[in-house]
Coordinates of C-alpha atoms (C1' of nucleotides) in Angstrom, one line a residue:
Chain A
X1 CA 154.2 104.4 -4.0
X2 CA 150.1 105.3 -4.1
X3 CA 148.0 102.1 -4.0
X4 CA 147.7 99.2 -5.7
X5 CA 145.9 98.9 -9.0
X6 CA 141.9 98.9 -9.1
X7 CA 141.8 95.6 -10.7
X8 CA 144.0 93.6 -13.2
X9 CA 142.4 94.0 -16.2
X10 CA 143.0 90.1 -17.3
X11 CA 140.1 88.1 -17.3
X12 CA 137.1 90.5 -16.7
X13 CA 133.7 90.4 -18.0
X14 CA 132.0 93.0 -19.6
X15 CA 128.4 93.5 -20.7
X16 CA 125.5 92.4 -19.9
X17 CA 125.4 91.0 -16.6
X18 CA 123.9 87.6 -15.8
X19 CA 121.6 86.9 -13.2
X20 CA 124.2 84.7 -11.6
X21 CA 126.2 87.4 -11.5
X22 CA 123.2 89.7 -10.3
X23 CA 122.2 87.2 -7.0
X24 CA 126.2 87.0 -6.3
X25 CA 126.6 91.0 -6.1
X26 CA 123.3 91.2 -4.2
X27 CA 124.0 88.4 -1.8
X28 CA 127.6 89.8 -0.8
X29 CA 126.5 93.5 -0.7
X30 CA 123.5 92.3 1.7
X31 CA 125.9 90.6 4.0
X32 CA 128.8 93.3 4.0
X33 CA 127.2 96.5 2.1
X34 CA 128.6 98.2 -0.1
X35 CA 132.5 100.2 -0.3
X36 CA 135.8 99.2 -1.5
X37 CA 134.5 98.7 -4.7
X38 CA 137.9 97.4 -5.8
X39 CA 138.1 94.6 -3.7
X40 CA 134.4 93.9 -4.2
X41 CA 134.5 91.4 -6.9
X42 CA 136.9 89.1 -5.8
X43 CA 135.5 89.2 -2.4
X44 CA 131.8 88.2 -4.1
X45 CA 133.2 85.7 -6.6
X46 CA 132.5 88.0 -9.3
X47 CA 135.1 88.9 -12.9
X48 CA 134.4 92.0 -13.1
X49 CA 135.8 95.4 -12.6
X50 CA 134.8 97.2 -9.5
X51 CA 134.2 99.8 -11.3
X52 CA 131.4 98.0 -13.2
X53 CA 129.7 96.4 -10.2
X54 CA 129.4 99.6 -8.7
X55 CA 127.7 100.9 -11.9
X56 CA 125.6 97.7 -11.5
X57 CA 124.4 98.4 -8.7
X58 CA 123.7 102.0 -8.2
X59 CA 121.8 101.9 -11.2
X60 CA 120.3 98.7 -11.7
X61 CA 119.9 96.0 -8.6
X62 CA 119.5 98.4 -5.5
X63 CA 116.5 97.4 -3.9
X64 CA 115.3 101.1 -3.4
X65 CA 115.1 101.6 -7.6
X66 CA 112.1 103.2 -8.7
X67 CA 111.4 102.2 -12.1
X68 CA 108.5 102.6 -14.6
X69 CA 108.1 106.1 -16.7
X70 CA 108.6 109.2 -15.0
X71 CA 105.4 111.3 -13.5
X72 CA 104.7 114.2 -15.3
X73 CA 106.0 116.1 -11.6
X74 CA 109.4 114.4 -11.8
X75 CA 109.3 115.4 -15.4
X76 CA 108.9 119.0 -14.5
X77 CA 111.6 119.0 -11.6
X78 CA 113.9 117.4 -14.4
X79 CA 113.4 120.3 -16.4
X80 CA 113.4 122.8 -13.7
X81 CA 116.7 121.7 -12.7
X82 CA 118.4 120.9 -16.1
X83 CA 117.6 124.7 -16.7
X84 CA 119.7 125.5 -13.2
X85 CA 122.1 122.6 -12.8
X86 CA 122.8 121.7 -16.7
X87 CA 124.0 118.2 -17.1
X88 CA 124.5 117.6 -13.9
X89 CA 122.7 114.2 -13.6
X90 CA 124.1 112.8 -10.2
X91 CA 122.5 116.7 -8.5
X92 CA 119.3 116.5 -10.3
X93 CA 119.1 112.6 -9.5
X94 CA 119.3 114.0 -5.7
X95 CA 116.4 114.9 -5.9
X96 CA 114.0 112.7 -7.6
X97 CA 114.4 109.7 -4.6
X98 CA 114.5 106.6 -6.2
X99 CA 115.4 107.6 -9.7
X100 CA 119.2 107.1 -10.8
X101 CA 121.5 110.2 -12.6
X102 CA 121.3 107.2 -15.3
X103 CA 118.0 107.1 -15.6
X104 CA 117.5 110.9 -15.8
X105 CA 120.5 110.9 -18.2
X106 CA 119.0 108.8 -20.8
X107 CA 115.3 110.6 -20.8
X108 CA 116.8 113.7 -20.9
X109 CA 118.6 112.8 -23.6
X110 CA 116.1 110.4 -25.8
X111 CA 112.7 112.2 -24.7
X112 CA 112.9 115.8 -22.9
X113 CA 115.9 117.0 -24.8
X114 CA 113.7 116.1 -28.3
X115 CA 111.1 118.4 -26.7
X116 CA 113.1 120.9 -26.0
X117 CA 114.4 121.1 -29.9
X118 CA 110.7 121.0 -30.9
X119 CA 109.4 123.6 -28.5
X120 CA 112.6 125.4 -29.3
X121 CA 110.0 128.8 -30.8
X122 CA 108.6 128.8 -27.2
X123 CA 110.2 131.7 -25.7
X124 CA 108.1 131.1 -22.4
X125 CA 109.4 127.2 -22.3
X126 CA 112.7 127.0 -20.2
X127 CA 116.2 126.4 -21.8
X128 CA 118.1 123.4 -21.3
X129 CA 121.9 124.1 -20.3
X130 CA 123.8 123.0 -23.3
X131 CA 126.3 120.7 -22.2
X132 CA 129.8 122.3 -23.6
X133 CA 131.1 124.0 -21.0
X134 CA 131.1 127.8 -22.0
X135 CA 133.2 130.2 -20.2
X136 CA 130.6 131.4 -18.4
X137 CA 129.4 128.2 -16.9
X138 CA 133.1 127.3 -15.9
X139 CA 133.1 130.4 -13.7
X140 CA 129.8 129.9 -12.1
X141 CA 131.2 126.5 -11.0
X142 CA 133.9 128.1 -9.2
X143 CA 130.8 128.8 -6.5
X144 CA 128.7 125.7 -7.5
X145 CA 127.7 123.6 -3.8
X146 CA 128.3 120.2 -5.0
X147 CA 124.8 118.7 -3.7
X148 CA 125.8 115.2 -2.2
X149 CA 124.3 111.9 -2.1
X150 CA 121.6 111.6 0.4
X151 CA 120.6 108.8 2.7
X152 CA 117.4 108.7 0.3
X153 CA 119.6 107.1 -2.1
X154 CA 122.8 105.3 -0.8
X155 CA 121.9 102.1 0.8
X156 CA 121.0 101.8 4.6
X157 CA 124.4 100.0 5.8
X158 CA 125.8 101.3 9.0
X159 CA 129.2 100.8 6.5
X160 CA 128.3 102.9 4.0
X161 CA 126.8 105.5 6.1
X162 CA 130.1 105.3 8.0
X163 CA 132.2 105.6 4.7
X164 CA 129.8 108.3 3.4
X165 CA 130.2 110.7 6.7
X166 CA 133.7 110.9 6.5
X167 CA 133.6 111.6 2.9
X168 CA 131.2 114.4 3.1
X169 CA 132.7 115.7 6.3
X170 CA 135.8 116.6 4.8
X171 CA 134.1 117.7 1.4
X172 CA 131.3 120.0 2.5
X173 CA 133.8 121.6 5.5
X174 CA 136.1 122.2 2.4
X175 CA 133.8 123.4 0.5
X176 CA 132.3 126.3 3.1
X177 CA 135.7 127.1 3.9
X178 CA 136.7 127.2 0.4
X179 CA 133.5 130.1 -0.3
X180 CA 134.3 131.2 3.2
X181 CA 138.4 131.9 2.3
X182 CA 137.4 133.7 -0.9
X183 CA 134.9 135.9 1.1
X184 CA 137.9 136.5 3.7
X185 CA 139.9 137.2 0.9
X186 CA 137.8 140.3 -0.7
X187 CA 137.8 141.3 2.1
X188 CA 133.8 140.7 2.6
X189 CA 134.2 139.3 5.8
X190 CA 134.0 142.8 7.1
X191 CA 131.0 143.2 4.9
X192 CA 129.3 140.3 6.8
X193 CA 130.2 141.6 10.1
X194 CA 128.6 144.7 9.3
X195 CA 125.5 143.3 9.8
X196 CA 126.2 142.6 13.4
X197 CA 125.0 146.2 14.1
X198 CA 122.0 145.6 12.6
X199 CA 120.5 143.6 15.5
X200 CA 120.8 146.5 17.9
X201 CA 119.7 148.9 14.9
X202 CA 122.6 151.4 15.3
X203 CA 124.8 150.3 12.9
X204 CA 126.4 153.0 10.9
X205 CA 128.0 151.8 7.4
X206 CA 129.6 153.8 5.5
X207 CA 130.8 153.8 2.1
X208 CA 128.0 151.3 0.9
X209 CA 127.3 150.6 -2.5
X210 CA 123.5 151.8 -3.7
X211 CA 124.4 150.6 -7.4
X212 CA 121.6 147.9 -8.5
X213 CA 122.1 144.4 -7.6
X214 CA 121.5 141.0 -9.4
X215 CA 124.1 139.2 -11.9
X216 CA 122.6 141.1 -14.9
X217 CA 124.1 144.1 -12.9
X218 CA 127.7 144.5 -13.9
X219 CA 128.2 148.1 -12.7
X220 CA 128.4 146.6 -9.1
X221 CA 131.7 147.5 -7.0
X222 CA 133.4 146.2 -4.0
X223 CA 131.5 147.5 -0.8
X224 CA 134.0 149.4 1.1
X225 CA 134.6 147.7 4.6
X226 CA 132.5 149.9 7.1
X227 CA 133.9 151.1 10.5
X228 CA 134.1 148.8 13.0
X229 CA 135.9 149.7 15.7
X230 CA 134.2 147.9 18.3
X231 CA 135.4 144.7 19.1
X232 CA 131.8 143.7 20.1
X233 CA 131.3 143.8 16.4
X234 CA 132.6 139.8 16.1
X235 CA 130.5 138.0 14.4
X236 CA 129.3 134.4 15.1
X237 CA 130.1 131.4 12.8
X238 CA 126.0 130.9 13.0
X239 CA 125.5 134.6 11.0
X240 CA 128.9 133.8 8.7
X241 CA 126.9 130.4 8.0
X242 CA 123.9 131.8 7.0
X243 CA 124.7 135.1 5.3
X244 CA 126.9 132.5 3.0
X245 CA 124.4 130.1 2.9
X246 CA 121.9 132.8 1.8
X247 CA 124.3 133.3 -1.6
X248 CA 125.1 129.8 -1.6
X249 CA 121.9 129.2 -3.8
X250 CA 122.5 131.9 -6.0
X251 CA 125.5 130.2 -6.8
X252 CA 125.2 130.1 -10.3
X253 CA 125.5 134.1 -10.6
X254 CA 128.8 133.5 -9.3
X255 CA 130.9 135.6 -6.3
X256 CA 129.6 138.9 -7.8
X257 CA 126.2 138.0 -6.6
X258 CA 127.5 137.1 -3.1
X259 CA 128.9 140.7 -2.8
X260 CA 125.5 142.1 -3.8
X261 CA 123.8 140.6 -1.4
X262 CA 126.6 141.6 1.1
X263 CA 126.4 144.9 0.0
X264 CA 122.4 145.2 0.0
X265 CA 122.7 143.8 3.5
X266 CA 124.9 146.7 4.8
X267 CA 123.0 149.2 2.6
X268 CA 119.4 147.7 4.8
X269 CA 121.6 148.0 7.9
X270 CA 121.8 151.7 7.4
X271 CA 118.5 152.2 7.6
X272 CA 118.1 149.4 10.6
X273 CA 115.9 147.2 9.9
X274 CA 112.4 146.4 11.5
X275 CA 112.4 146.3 15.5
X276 CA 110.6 143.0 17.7
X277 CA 109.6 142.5 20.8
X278 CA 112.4 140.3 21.4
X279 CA 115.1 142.9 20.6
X280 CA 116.1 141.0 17.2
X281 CA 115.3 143.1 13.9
X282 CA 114.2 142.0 10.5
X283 CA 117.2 143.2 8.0
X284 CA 115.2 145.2 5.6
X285 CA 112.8 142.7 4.5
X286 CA 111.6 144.6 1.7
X287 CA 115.0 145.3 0.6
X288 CA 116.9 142.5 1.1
X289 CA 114.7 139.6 0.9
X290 CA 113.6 141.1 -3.1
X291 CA 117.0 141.2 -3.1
X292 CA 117.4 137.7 -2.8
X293 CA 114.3 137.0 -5.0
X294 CA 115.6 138.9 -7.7
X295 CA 119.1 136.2 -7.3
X296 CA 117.2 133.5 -7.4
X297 CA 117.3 130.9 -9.7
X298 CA 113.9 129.2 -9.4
X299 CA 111.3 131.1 -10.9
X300 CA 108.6 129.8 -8.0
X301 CA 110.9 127.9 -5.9
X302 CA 111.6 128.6 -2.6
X303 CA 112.4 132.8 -1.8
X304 CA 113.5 134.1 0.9
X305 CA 110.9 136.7 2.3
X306 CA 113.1 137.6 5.0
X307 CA 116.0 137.2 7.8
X308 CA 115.6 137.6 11.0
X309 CA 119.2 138.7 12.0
X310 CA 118.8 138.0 15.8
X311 CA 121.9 137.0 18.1
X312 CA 121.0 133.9 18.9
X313 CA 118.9 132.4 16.3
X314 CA 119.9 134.0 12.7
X315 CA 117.0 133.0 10.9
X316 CA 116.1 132.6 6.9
X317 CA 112.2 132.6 6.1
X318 CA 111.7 131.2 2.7
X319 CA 108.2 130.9 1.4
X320 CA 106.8 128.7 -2.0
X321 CA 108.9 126.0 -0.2
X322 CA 108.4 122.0 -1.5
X323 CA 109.6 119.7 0.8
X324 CA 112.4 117.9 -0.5
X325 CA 113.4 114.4 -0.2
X326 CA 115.9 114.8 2.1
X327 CA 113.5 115.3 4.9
X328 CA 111.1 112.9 4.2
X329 CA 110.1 110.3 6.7
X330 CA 112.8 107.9 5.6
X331 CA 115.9 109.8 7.0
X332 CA 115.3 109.1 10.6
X333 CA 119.1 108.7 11.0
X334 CA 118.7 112.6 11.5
X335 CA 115.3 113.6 11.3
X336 CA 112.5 113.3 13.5
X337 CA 109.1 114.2 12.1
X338 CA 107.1 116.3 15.2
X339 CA 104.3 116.6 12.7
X340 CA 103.5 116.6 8.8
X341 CA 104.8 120.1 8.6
X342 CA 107.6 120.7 11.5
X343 CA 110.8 118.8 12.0
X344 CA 113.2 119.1 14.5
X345 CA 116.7 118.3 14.4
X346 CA 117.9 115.3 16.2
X347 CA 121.9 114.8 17.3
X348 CA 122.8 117.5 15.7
X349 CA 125.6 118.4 17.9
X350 CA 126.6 114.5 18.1
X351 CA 127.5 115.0 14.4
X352 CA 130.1 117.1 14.9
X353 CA 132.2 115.5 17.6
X354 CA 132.8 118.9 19.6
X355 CA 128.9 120.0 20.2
X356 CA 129.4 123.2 18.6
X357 CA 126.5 123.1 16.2
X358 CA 123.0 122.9 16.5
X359 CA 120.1 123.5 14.2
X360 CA 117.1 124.2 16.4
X361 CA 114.5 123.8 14.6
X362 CA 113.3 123.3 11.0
X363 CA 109.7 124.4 10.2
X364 CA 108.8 123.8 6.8
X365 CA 105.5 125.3 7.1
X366 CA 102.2 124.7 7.1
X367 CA 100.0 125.2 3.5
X368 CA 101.5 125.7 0.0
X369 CA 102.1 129.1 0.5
X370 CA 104.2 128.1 3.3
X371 CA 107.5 129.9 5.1
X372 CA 110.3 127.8 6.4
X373 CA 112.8 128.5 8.7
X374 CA 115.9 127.8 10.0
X375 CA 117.6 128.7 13.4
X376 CA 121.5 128.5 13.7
X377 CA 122.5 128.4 16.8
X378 CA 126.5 128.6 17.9
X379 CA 127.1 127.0 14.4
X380 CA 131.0 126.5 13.5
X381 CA 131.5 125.6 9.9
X382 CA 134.4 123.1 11.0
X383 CA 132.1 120.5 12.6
X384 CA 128.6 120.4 11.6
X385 CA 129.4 120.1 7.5
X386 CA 126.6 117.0 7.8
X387 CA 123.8 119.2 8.3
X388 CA 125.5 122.6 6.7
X389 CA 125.2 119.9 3.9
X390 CA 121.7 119.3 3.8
X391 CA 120.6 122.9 4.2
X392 CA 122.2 124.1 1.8
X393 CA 121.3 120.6 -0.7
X394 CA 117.8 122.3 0.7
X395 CA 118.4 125.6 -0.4
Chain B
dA1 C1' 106.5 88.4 -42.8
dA2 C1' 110.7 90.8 -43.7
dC3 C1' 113.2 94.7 -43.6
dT4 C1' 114.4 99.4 -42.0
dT5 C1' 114.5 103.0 -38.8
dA6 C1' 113.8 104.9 -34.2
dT7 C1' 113.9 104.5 -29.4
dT8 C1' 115.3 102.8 -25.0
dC9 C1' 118.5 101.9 -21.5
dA10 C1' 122.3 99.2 -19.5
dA11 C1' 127.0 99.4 -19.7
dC12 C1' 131.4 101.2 -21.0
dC13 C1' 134.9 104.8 -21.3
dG14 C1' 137.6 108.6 -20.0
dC15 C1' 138.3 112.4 -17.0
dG16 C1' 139.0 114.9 -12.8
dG17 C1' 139.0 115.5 -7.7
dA18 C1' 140.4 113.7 -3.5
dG19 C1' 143.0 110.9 -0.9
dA20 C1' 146.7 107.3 0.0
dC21 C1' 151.4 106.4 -0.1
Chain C
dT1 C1' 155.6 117.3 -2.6
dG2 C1' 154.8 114.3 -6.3
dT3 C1' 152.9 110.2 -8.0
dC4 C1' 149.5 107.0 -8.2
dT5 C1' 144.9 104.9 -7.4
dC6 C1' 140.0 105.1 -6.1
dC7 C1' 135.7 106.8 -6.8
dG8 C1' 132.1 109.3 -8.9
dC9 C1' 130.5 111.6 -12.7
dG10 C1' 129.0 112.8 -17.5
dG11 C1' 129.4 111.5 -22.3
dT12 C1' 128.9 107.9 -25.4
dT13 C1' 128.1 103.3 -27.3
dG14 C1' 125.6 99.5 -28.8
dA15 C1' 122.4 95.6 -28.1
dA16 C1' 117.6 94.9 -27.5
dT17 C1' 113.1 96.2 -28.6
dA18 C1' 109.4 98.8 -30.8
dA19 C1' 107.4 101.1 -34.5
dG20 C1' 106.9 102.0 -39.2
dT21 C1' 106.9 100.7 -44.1

DNA sequence: AACTTATTCAACCGCGGAGAC
DNA sequence: TGTCTCCGCGGTTGAATAAGT
């Protein structure tokens, strides 16, 4: 029954490791990378738990370790993302490259958290998310995207890249469907597809909420599913995608938020949009994209200025965009830099084994004051979790 | 120089989610 | 379906070091 035990607990080390024992994890992990952490020591020749070499060398002998004191930028991002995240190292770690959730950890807690308590009269200063859980914070989690390890920090082993794909397949696919089930289950899912009419600009909701939106709203209700009686009205996985992934980051308002935005959608619908040349609209910029703003949880992070809702490429625009690490140079196992500021997507559709996804193109802009954008195209939240994963670690 | 206190950070511990059986 | 293990995470500890007296 289950699986054998991690490791007999007779005869292991603990402390501080040697330097034997250093050059013996290091030289099997070279040759076979890294996984199965259970079997790991006795494989290397090593009397410790797996559990501990792991720790040993995530945090301490991987050769892509940044070490030294922290730049005043990382500083900031810590503190940016302690305010949104709380203590949730392994997230913020994600995306700091070369920086360890340890490492974070232990600043936060012996330098930044000590500023914190002495700026604590600073009303303009951010507040660090206290780390009991309060009721609140338990409920935001319920909608909380996990934000997974990137290639920027696991090891380059075919192995572990292997190991870490199936993993986060089956996570982040979970994970949308999870969101996805719960907006099926309110019944939102008709909300969403209410937006279908907005591309043509005829769409005609009815019973929308106009009550105010934004988590400090409380007086929001349920939008009442608008008529569709047109089959045509199906929507595409792509818009699903991408209306969720526009809550996703505003996660930490919770489900309630999601509906606002749902609801602010239908309510932009009615008055349809902005028309293009190519037949596409822009849903109520104004509306929706302050909308979104208003959600957000970074105070100049990236905002969405608008969405272009069109058939066959549902786009976000963000502007104040940084680049993250994810997209750097370094992850050429997916990316492919065209330029400094415009990536395009590469194998895309491999990734998901059926060719059902593809992400067109990625253009992150071109000055500070940049827009980015992304283009779904025939996405199906099933199979393409890999890059669902990093646009939404993005967002 | 000796002692005390503060700080840093590697490592341990326990928990929970996910998956194996 | 239930039990068990693996893995990853966050909280905490404690040894080593630095700073202060």
């Amino acid at each position: 029954m289950g699986r054998s035990p991690c490791c007999s607990h007779e005869e292991l080390r603990k402390g501080a490791w040697t330097v034997q024992e250093d050059q013996k994890l290091i030289a099997y992990i070279q040759k076979h990378g890294t996984g199965s952490w259970r079997t790991l020591p006795q494989k290397a020749g090593l009397q410790r738990c797996g559990k501990s070499c792991r720790l040993r060398w995530f945090n301490y002998l991987r050769p892509d370790i940044k070490r030294g004191k922290l730049s005043q930028e990382e500083e900031q991002t810590i503190i940016k993302l302690q305010a949104v995240l709380g203590n949730r190292w392994s997230s913020i770690a994600k995306h700091l490259p070369k920086r360890t959730d340890n490492e974070i950890k232990n600043y936060w807690n012996s330098y930044l958290r000590k500023q914190f308590e002495k700026n604590a009269g600073d009303s303009s200063s951010p507040k660090p998310i206290s780390s009991d859980s309060s009721p609140e914070s338990k409920s935001n989690d319920m909608c909380m995207v996990p934000l997974e390890k990137t290639d920027c920090h696991e090891p380059n082993t075919n192995q572990s890249h292997q190991h870490k794909l199936s993993k986060s397949t089956s996570s982040s696919t979970h994970l949308l469907n999870k969101v996805a089930s719960k907006i099926l289950a309110s019944g939102y899912l008709e909300a969403i597809k209410s937006c279908q009419p907005v591309v043509a600009g005829n769409s005609k909701s009815e019973g929308v909420v106009k009550s105010g939106i934004g988590p400090q709203k409380d007086n929001i209700r349920d939008p009442l599913v608008p008529n569709l009686t047109s089959p045509s009205h199906s929507v595409t996985s792509a818009k699903l995608l991408n209306k969720m992934a526009t809550s996703l980051p505003h996660k930490v308002y919770g489900l309630e938020a999601v509906k606002a935005v749902f609801s602010k959608l239908m309510e932009s619908s009615e008055k349809g949009g902005i028309a293009t040349s190519d037949g596409s609209s822009f849903v109520g910029s104004d509306q929706v994209g302050s909308c979104l703003n208003a959600l957000s949880p970074f105070e100049d992070g990236p905002h969405i200025s608008k969405i272009i809702d069109s058939p066959s490429s549902p786009t976000l625009m963000f502007n104040q965009v940084t680049t993250p690490s994810c997209f750097s140079e370094d992850n050429e196992d997916n990316w492919q830099c065209v330029s400094s500021n415009y990536v395009s997507f590469r194998n895309c559709a491999a990734s998901g084994g059926g060719g059902d996804c593809s992400v067109s193109e990625i253009n992150l802009g071109e000055s500070s004051s940049s827009t980015s954008c992304f283009l779904f195209e025939n996405a199906d939240l099933g199979t393409c979790d890999d890059e669902i994963r990093k646009y939404i670690q993005y967002l």
